[in-house]
CSV table of C-alpha atoms in Angstrom, one decimal:
chain,number,residue,atom,x,y,z
A,25,MET,CA,-2.1,7.0,-22.5
A,26,GLN,CA,-0.3,3.9,-23.9
A,27,ILE,CA,-0.9,0.5,-22.1
A,28,GLY,CA,2.5,0.7,-20.4
A,29,GLN,CA,1.8,4.1,-19.1
A,30,ILE,CA,-1.4,3.1,-17.6
A,31,ILE,CA,0.3,-0.2,-15.9
A,32,ARG,CA,3.0,1.9,-14.3
A,33,LYS,CA,0.5,4.6,-13.1
A,34,TYR,CA,-1.6,2.1,-11.4
A,35,ARG,CA,0.9,-0.1,-10.1
A,36,LYS,CA,2.6,3.0,-8.3
A,37,ASP,CA,-1.2,3.8,-7.0
A,38,LYS,CA,-0.9,0.6,-5.3
A,39,ASN,CA,2.6,1.0,-4.1
A,40,MET,CA,3.6,-2.2,-6.0
A,41,THR,CA,7.0,-2.9,-7.2
A,42,GLN,CA,7.5,-4.4,-10.7
A,43,GLU,CA,8.9,-7.5,-9.0
A,44,GLU,CA,5.9,-7.9,-7.0
A,45,MET,CA,3.6,-7.5,-9.8
A,46,ALA,CA,5.8,-9.8,-11.7
A,47,ASN,CA,5.4,-12.6,-9.2
A,48,ARG,CA,1.7,-12.0,-9.1
A,49,LEU,CA,1.4,-12.4,-12.5
A,50,GLY,CA,3.8,-15.5,-13.2
A,51,VAL,CA,6.1,-13.4,-15.3
A,52,THR,CA,9.6,-11.9,-14.9
A,53,ALA,CA,10.3,-8.3,-13.7
A,54,PRO,CA,12.2,-7.3,-16.7
A,55,ALA,CA,8.7,-8.3,-18.8
A,56,VAL,CA,6.8,-5.6,-16.6
A,57,ASN,CA,9.7,-3.1,-17.1
A,58,LYS,CA,9.5,-3.6,-21.0
A,59,TRP,CA,5.7,-3.1,-20.8
A,60,GLU,CA,5.9,0.0,-19.0
A,61,ASN,CA,8.7,1.4,-21.3
A,62,GLY,CA,6.8,0.5,-24.5
A,63,VAL,CA,9.3,-1.9,-25.4
A,64,SER,CA,6.8,-5.0,-25.6
A,65,PHE,CA,3.2,-5.5,-24.8
A,66,PRO,CA,1.3,-8.0,-22.4
A,67,ASP,CA,0.2,-11.2,-23.9
A,68,ILE,CA,-3.6,-11.0,-24.5
A,69,THR,CA,-4.2,-13.8,-21.9
A,70,LEU,CA,-2.7,-11.4,-19.2
A,71,LEU,CA,-5.1,-8.4,-19.9
A,72,ALA,CA,-7.8,-9.5,-17.5
A,73,PRO,CA,-5.3,-10.7,-14.8
A,74,ILE,CA,-3.6,-7.5,-15.1
A,75,ALA,CA,-6.5,-5.2,-14.9
A,76,ARG,CA,-7.8,-7.2,-11.7
A,77,LEU,CA,-4.5,-6.7,-9.9
A,78,LEU,CA,-4.4,-3.1,-10.8
A,79,GLY,CA,-8.1,-2.8,-10.0
A,80,ILE,CA,-9.1,-1.2,-13.2
A,81,THR,CA,-11.4,-2.5,-16.0
A,82,VAL,CA,-10.0,-3.8,-19.3
A,83,ASP,CA,-11.1,-0.8,-21.0
A,84,GLU,CA,-9.2,1.3,-18.8
A,85,LEU,CA,-6.1,-0.7,-19.3
A,86,LEU,CA,-6.3,-0.5,-23.1
A,87,SER,CA,-7.4,3.0,-22.8
A,88,PHE,CA,-10.4,2.6,-25.2
A,89,ARG,CA,-12.0,5.6,-23.9
A,90,GLU,CA,-9.5,8.4,-24.0
A,91,GLU,CA,-10.6,12.1,-24.0
A,92,LEU,CA,-14.2,13.5,-24.2
A,93,THR,CA,-15.5,16.3,-26.2
A,94,ASN,CA,-16.7,19.4,-24.6
A,95,GLU,CA,-20.2,18.7,-25.5
A,96,GLU,CA,-19.9,15.2,-24.0
A,97,ILE,CA,-18.4,16.7,-20.8
A,98,GLY,CA,-21.1,19.1,-20.8
A,99,SER,CA,-23.8,16.6,-21.0
A,100,ILE,CA,-22.2,14.7,-18.1
A,101,ILE,CA,-22.3,17.7,-15.9
A,102,HIS,CA,-26.0,18.6,-16.7
A,103,GLU,CA,-27.1,15.0,-15.7
A,104,LEU,CA,-25.1,15.3,-12.5
A,105,ASP,CA,-26.7,18.7,-11.7
A,106,ALA,CA,-30.2,17.4,-12.3
A,107,MET,CA,-29.4,14.3,-10.2
A,108,MET,CA,-28.2,16.4,-7.4
A,109,LYS,CA,-31.6,18.4,-7.3
A,110,GLU,CA,-33.4,15.0,-7.1
A,111,LYS,CA,-31.4,12.5,-5.0
A,112,ALA,CA,-29.2,12.4,-2.1
A,113,TYR,CA,-25.7,13.5,-2.5
A,114,GLU,CA,-24.2,10.2,-1.7
A,115,GLU,CA,-26.1,8.8,-4.7
A,116,ALA,CA,-24.8,11.6,-7.1
A,117,PHE,CA,-21.2,10.9,-5.9
A,118,GLN,CA,-21.3,7.3,-6.7
A,119,TRP,CA,-22.8,8.0,-9.9
A,120,ALA,CA,-19.9,10.4,-10.9
A,121,LYS,CA,-17.5,7.8,-9.5
A,122,GLU,CA,-18.8,5.3,-11.8
A,123,LYS,CA,-18.7,7.9,-14.8
A,124,LEU,CA,-15.0,8.4,-14.1
A,125,GLU,CA,-14.1,4.8,-14.2
A,126,LEU,CA,-15.4,4.8,-17.8
A,127,TYR,CA,-13.4,7.8,-18.6
A,128,PRO,CA,-10.1,7.4,-16.7
A,129,ASN,CA,-8.0,9.7,-19.0
A,130,SER,CA,-10.5,12.8,-19.2
A,131,GLY,CA,-8.5,15.2,-17.0
A,132,GLN,CA,-11.2,17.7,-17.7
A,133,LEU,CA,-14.0,15.5,-16.8
A,134,PHE,CA,-12.0,14.6,-13.2
A,135,TRP,CA,-12.0,18.5,-12.7
A,136,GLN,CA,-15.5,19.2,-13.4
A,137,LEU,CA,-17.1,16.6,-11.6
A,138,ALA,CA,-14.8,17.1,-8.6
A,139,LEU,CA,-15.7,20.9,-8.9
A,140,VAL,CA,-19.4,20.4,-9.1
A,141,LEU,CA,-19.4,18.0,-6.0
A,142,ASP,CA,-17.0,20.1,-4.0
A,143,VAL,CA,-18.8,23.4,-4.5
A,144,CYS,CA,-22.2,21.5,-3.7
A,145,ARG,CA,-21.2,20.8,0.0
A,146,LEU,CA,-20.5,24.4,0.2
A,147,THR,CA,-23.5,25.9,-1.4
A,148,THR,CA,-26.5,23.3,-0.9
A,149,ASP,CA,-28.9,23.1,1.9
A,150,LYS,CA,-29.0,19.4,1.9
A,151,ASN,CA,-28.0,17.5,4.9
A,152,ILE,CA,-24.9,15.7,3.6
A,153,LYS,CA,-23.9,12.9,6.1
A,154,ASN,CA,-20.1,12.8,7.0
A,155,ALA,CA,-19.5,15.5,4.3
A,156,GLY,CA,-15.8,15.6,5.2
A,157,THR,CA,-15.5,12.0,4.1
A,158,TYR,CA,-15.6,12.5,0.5
A,159,ASP,CA,-12.6,15.4,0.7
A,160,GLU,CA,-9.8,12.5,0.0
A,161,THR,CA,-11.6,11.3,-3.2
A,162,ILE,CA,-12.1,14.9,-4.3
A,163,ILE,CA,-8.5,15.6,-3.9
A,164,GLN,CA,-7.5,12.5,-5.9
A,165,TRP,CA,-9.8,13.7,-8.8
A,166,TYR,CA,-8.1,17.3,-8.6
A,167,HIS,CA,-4.8,15.7,-8.8
A,168,ARG,CA,-5.9,13.5,-11.7
A,169,ALA,CA,-6.8,16.5,-13.7
A,170,LEU,CA,-3.4,17.8,-12.7
A,171,GLU,CA,-1.9,15.1,-14.9
A,172,SER,CA,-3.9,16.5,-17.9
A,173,LYS,CA,-1.9,17.3,-20.9
A,174,ASP,CA,-4.0,20.5,-21.4
A,175,GLU,CA,-2.4,23.5,-19.5
A,176,GLU,CA,-5.9,25.0,-19.0
A,177,THR,CA,-7.2,21.8,-17.2
A,178,ARG,CA,-4.0,21.6,-14.8
A,179,THR,CA,-4.2,25.4,-13.9
A,180,ARG,CA,-8.0,25.0,-13.1
A,181,ALA,CA,-7.3,21.8,-11.0
A,182,ALA,CA,-4.4,23.8,-9.2
A,183,ASP,CA,-6.9,26.6,-8.5
A,184,SER,CA,-9.6,24.3,-7.2
A,185,LEU,CA,-7.0,22.6,-5.0
A,186,PHE,CA,-5.7,26.0,-3.8
A,187,GLY,CA,-9.3,26.9,-2.9
A,188,PHE,CA,-9.9,23.5,-1.2
A,189,TYR,CA,-6.8,24.1,1.4
A,190,GLU,CA,-7.4,27.9,1.6
A,191,ARG,CA,-11.1,27.1,3.0
A,192,LYS,CA,-9.5,24.8,5.3
A,193,GLU,CA,-6.7,27.2,6.4
A,194,GLN,CA,-3.9,24.8,5.4
A,195,TYR,CA,-2.1,27.9,3.8
A,196,GLU,CA,1.1,26.2,3.3
A,197,LYS,CA,-0.6,23.5,1.6
A,198,ALA,CA,-2.3,25.7,-0.8
A,199,GLU,CA,0.7,27.9,-1.6
A,200,GLU,CA,2.1,24.6,-3.0
A,201,TYR,CA,-0.4,24.6,-6.1
A,202,LEU,CA,0.7,28.2,-7.1
A,203,ALA,CA,3.4,26.5,-9.0
A,204,TYR,CA,1.1,25.2,-11.4
A,205,PHE,CA,0.2,28.6,-12.5
A,206,SER,CA,2.3,30.3,-15.3
A,207,ASP,CA,4.2,33.4,-13.8
A,208,GLN,CA,2.3,35.5,-16.6
A,209,ASN,CA,-0.8,34.7,-14.8
A,210,PRO,CA,-2.1,37.6,-12.7
A,211,GLU,CA,-4.0,35.3,-10.5
A,212,LYS,CA,-0.8,33.7,-9.4
A,213,LYS,CA,0.3,37.0,-7.7
A,214,ARG,CA,-3.1,37.9,-6.5
A,215,LYS,CA,-3.3,34.4,-4.8
A,216,GLN,CA,0.1,34.8,-3.3
A,217,ALA,CA,-0.7,37.9,-1.9
A,218,SER,CA,-3.9,36.5,-0.3
A,219,ILE,CA,-1.7,33.7,1.4
A,220,TYR,CA,0.7,36.3,2.6
A,221,SER,CA,-1.9,38.4,4.1
A,222,LYS,CA,-3.3,35.2,5.8
A,223,THR,CA,0.1,34.2,7.1
A,224,GLY,CA,1.5,37.3,8.8
A,225,ARG,CA,3.5,38.6,6.1
A,226,ARG,CA,1.8,41.7,5.7
A,227,GLU,CA,4.6,43.7,4.0
A,228,GLU,CA,4.8,41.1,1.2
A,229,ALA,CA,1.1,41.2,0.7
A,230,TYR,CA,1.1,44.8,0.3
A,231,ARG,CA,3.9,44.7,-2.0
A,232,VAL,CA,2.3,42.2,-4.3
A,233,TYR,CA,-1.0,44.0,-4.3
A,234,GLU,CA,0.7,47.4,-5.1
A,235,GLN,CA,2.5,45.7,-8.1
A,236,LEU,CA,-0.8,44.2,-9.5
A,237,LEU,CA,-2.2,47.7,-9.1
A,238,PHE,CA,0.6,49.4,-10.8
A,239,SER,CA,0.9,46.6,-13.7
A,240,ASN,CA,-3.0,46.8,-14.3
A,241,TYR,CA,-2.9,50.6,-14.5
A,242,GLN,CA,-0.3,50.2,-17.6
A,243,MET,CA,-2.3,47.5,-19.0
A,244,ALA,CA,-5.5,49.4,-19.0
A,245,SER,CA,-3.9,52.6,-20.3
A,246,VAL,CA,-2.5,50.7,-23.4
A,247,LEU,CA,-6.1,49.2,-24.1
A,248,PHE,CA,-7.6,52.7,-23.9
A,249,HIS,CA,-4.8,54.0,-26.2
A,250,ASN,CA,-5.3,51.1,-28.8
A,251,MET,CA,-9.1,51.8,-28.8
A,252,TYR,CA,-8.6,55.3,-29.3
A,253,MET,CA,-6.4,54.8,-32.2
A,254,LEU,CA,-9.0,52.3,-33.6
A,255,VAL,CA,-11.8,54.8,-33.2
A,256,LEU,CA,-9.7,57.7,-34.7
A,257,GLU,CA,-9.0,55.5,-37.9
A,258,ASP,CA,-12.8,55.1,-38.0
A,259,GLY,CA,-13.3,58.9,-37.9
A,260,ASN,CA,-15.4,58.6,-34.5
A,261,MET,CA,-14.2,61.7,-32.9
A,262,GLU,CA,-17.1,61.6,-30.4
A,263,LYS,CA,-16.0,58.3,-28.9
A,264,ALA,CA,-12.1,59.4,-29.1
A,265,ARG,CA,-13.1,62.1,-26.8
A,266,MET,CA,-14.7,60.0,-24.4
A,267,LEU,CA,-11.8,57.5,-24.4
A,268,THR,CA,-9.3,60.4,-24.0
A,269,GLU,CA,-11.5,61.4,-21.0
A,270,LYS,CA,-11.6,58.0,-19.5
A,271,GLN,CA,-7.7,57.5,-19.8
A,272,GLY,CA,-7.4,61.0,-17.8
A,273,GLU,CA,-9.9,59.5,-15.2
A,274,LEU,CA,-8.0,56.4,-15.0
A,275,ALA,CA,-4.9,58.1,-14.3
A,276,ARG,CA,-6.2,60.1,-11.5
A,277,ALA,CA,-7.8,56.9,-10.0
A,278,PHE,CA,-4.4,55.3,-9.7
A,279,ASP,CA,-2.6,58.4,-8.5
A,280,MET,CA,-0.5,58.6,-11.7
A,281,GLY,CA,0.2,62.4,-11.5
A,282,GLU,CA,-0.7,65.2,-13.9
A,283,TYR,CA,1.2,64.1,-16.9
A,284,TYR,CA,-0.6,60.9,-17.3
A,285,GLU,CA,-4.0,62.6,-16.8
A,286,ILE,CA,-3.6,65.0,-19.6
A,287,CYS,CA,-1.1,63.7,-22.1
A,288,GLY,CA,-4.0,62.0,-24.0
A,289,ARG,CA,-5.5,65.2,-24.8
A,290,LEU,CA,-2.5,66.0,-27.2
A,291,GLU,CA,-3.4,63.2,-29.8
A,292,LEU,CA,-6.9,64.4,-29.8
A,293,ALA,CA,-5.9,68.1,-29.9
A,294,SER,CA,-3.7,67.1,-33.0
A,295,ALA,CA,-6.6,65.3,-34.9
A,296,GLU,CA,-8.9,68.1,-34.5
A,297,LYS,CA,-6.2,70.9,-35.3
A,298,ASP,CA,-7.2,72.5,-31.9
A,299,ALA,CA,-4.2,74.7,-31.6
A,300,ASP,CA,-5.4,76.2,-28.3
A,301,THR,CA,-5.8,72.7,-26.5
A,302,ALA,CA,-2.6,71.5,-28.2
A,303,ILE,CA,-0.4,74.5,-27.0
A,304,ASP,CA,-2.0,74.3,-23.3
A,305,THR,CA,-1.4,70.5,-23.2
A,306,MET,CA,2.1,70.8,-24.5
A,307,GLU,CA,2.9,73.6,-21.6
A,308,ARG,CA,1.5,71.5,-18.9
A,309,MET,CA,2.8,68.3,-20.3
A,310,LEU,CA,6.4,69.8,-20.2
A,311,SER,CA,5.8,71.4,-16.7
A,312,SER,CA,4.4,68.1,-15.2
A,313,ALA,CA,7.4,66.4,-16.7
A,314,GLU,CA,9.4,67.5,-13.8
A,315,ASN,CA,7.4,65.3,-11.6
A,316,ILE,CA,7.0,62.4,-14.2
A,317,CYS,CA,7.5,59.8,-11.3
A,318,GLY,CA,5.1,61.6,-8.9
A,319,TYR,CA,3.0,58.2,-8.4
A,320,SER,CA,6.2,56.9,-6.5
A,321,LYS,CA,5.2,59.3,-3.7
A,322,SER,CA,1.5,58.0,-3.6
A,323,PRO,CA,0.4,56.1,-0.6
A,324,LEU,CA,-1.2,53.6,-3.3
A,325,TYR,CA,2.4,52.5,-3.9
A,326,GLU,CA,4.2,53.2,-0.5
A,327,HIS,CA,5.6,49.5,-0.2
A,328,LEU,CA,7.1,49.7,-3.7
A,329,THR,CA,10.5,51.2,-4.5
A,330,PHE,CA,11.0,53.5,-7.6
A,331,LYS,CA,14.4,54.6,-8.8
A,332,GLU,CA,14.9,58.4,-9.0
A,333,ASN,CA,16.8,59.7,-12.1
A,334,LYS,CA,16.9,63.5,-12.6
A,335,GLU,CA,19.0,62.9,-16.0
A,336,PHE,CA,16.0,61.0,-17.2
A,337,ARG,CA,13.6,63.9,-16.6
A,338,GLU,CA,15.7,66.3,-18.5
A,339,LYS,CA,16.1,64.0,-21.5
A,340,PHE,CA,12.5,63.1,-21.4
A,341,LYS,CA,11.6,67.0,-21.5
A,342,GLN,CA,13.9,67.3,-24.5
A,343,THR,CA,12.4,64.2,-26.1
A,344,LEU,CA,8.9,66.0,-25.6
A,345,LYS,CA,9.9,69.1,-27.3
A,346,ASN,CA,11.3,67.1,-30.3
A,347,THR,CA,8.0,65.0,-30.4
A,348,PHE,CA,6.1,68.8,-30.6
A,349,ARG,CA,8.0,69.6,-33.3
A,350,ASP,CA,6.8,66.8,-35.5
A,351,GLU,CA,5.8,68.3,-38.8
A,352,GLU,CA,3.0,65.6,-39.5
A,353,ALA,CA,1.2,65.8,-36.2
A,354,PHE,CA,1.9,69.6,-35.2
A,355,GLY,CA,2.5,71.3,-38.3
A,356,PHE,CA,-0.3,73.2,-38.0
A,357,LEU,CA,1.2,75.2,-35.2
A,358,LYS,CA,4.4,76.3,-36.7
A,359,GLU,CA,3.3,79.8,-37.3
A,360,ASP,CA,1.7,80.2,-33.8
A,361,GLY,CA,3.6,82.5,-31.7
A,362,ARG,CA,2.8,80.6,-28.4
A,363,TRP,CA,4.3,77.5,-30.0
A,364,LYS,CA,7.2,79.3,-31.1
A,365,GLU,CA,7.8,80.5,-27.6
A,366,LEU,CA,7.4,77.2,-25.9
A,367,MET,CA,10.0,75.6,-28.3
A,368,GLY,CA,12.4,78.5,-27.8
A,369,GLU,CA,12.3,79.8,-31.1
A,370,LYS,CA,11.1,83.2,-30.6
């Protein structure tokens, strides 16, 4: 942060107006405004008085110590861990507080020190006097991490604040911190469902959990298929068969229906030029395509709504037949009577 940003931040932390600050320093309010907006800088003789007024060091004011490397942060955390094993919690807490005064702009350090000291109170067998009195400071440190420019640090701090208030059963407050999670982060939905379940919104909780379950199947299925294609390119047929079986097991576990349980076998049968398995799989795929959305009837997804589309099913079966006619993949079946019958060519 620039000096003007630091002045603004700590002035607001003290609930001080620009005019009040100007009066205390013997300058004009417009001068303070210019500092905070980066238009001008305080005179060097004012640095110490400004720092004292804001309750910070001159180093902090000038932001001499910006961010720390991961290695430096790791070293500080290691030192704190060692200290907590040998000394009282109160002493370790004060040591951490002094460290943060040296590095006021390291959001990651604020988060990690707050987390270590927060978790320690839950897991240690030490007798920590007035453990609750540390709450306010730890929350402040988490909030400092929320101001970090680094998205990952902000998300971690929000996660810690969510957990802090959830433990205290302040669910409405915990829910506020979900706003810091990306909408693409599945943890946001899972945590939201947890809040729903703990605040009597059971239908909403079921629906979100089922949405996550369904989308996780889709992602896992894609990953299995991508791995399958990779090992196929490497000529590892044994592993390709194993992945095909796993994909079928996955579909069964998620109640996706017969079509999804068997469709992976077709590519393998094509690669191995296995006519019997290929035609048997084609027959079963066409038959089960009639119930391609069978998962919509599964109790796993009873709180979700799926659209029924008979026209889609008919088009889908025709698309399957067109796929089965692909010369490159299934040319080896063209003279097989069973294939011709299946395609309506006999």
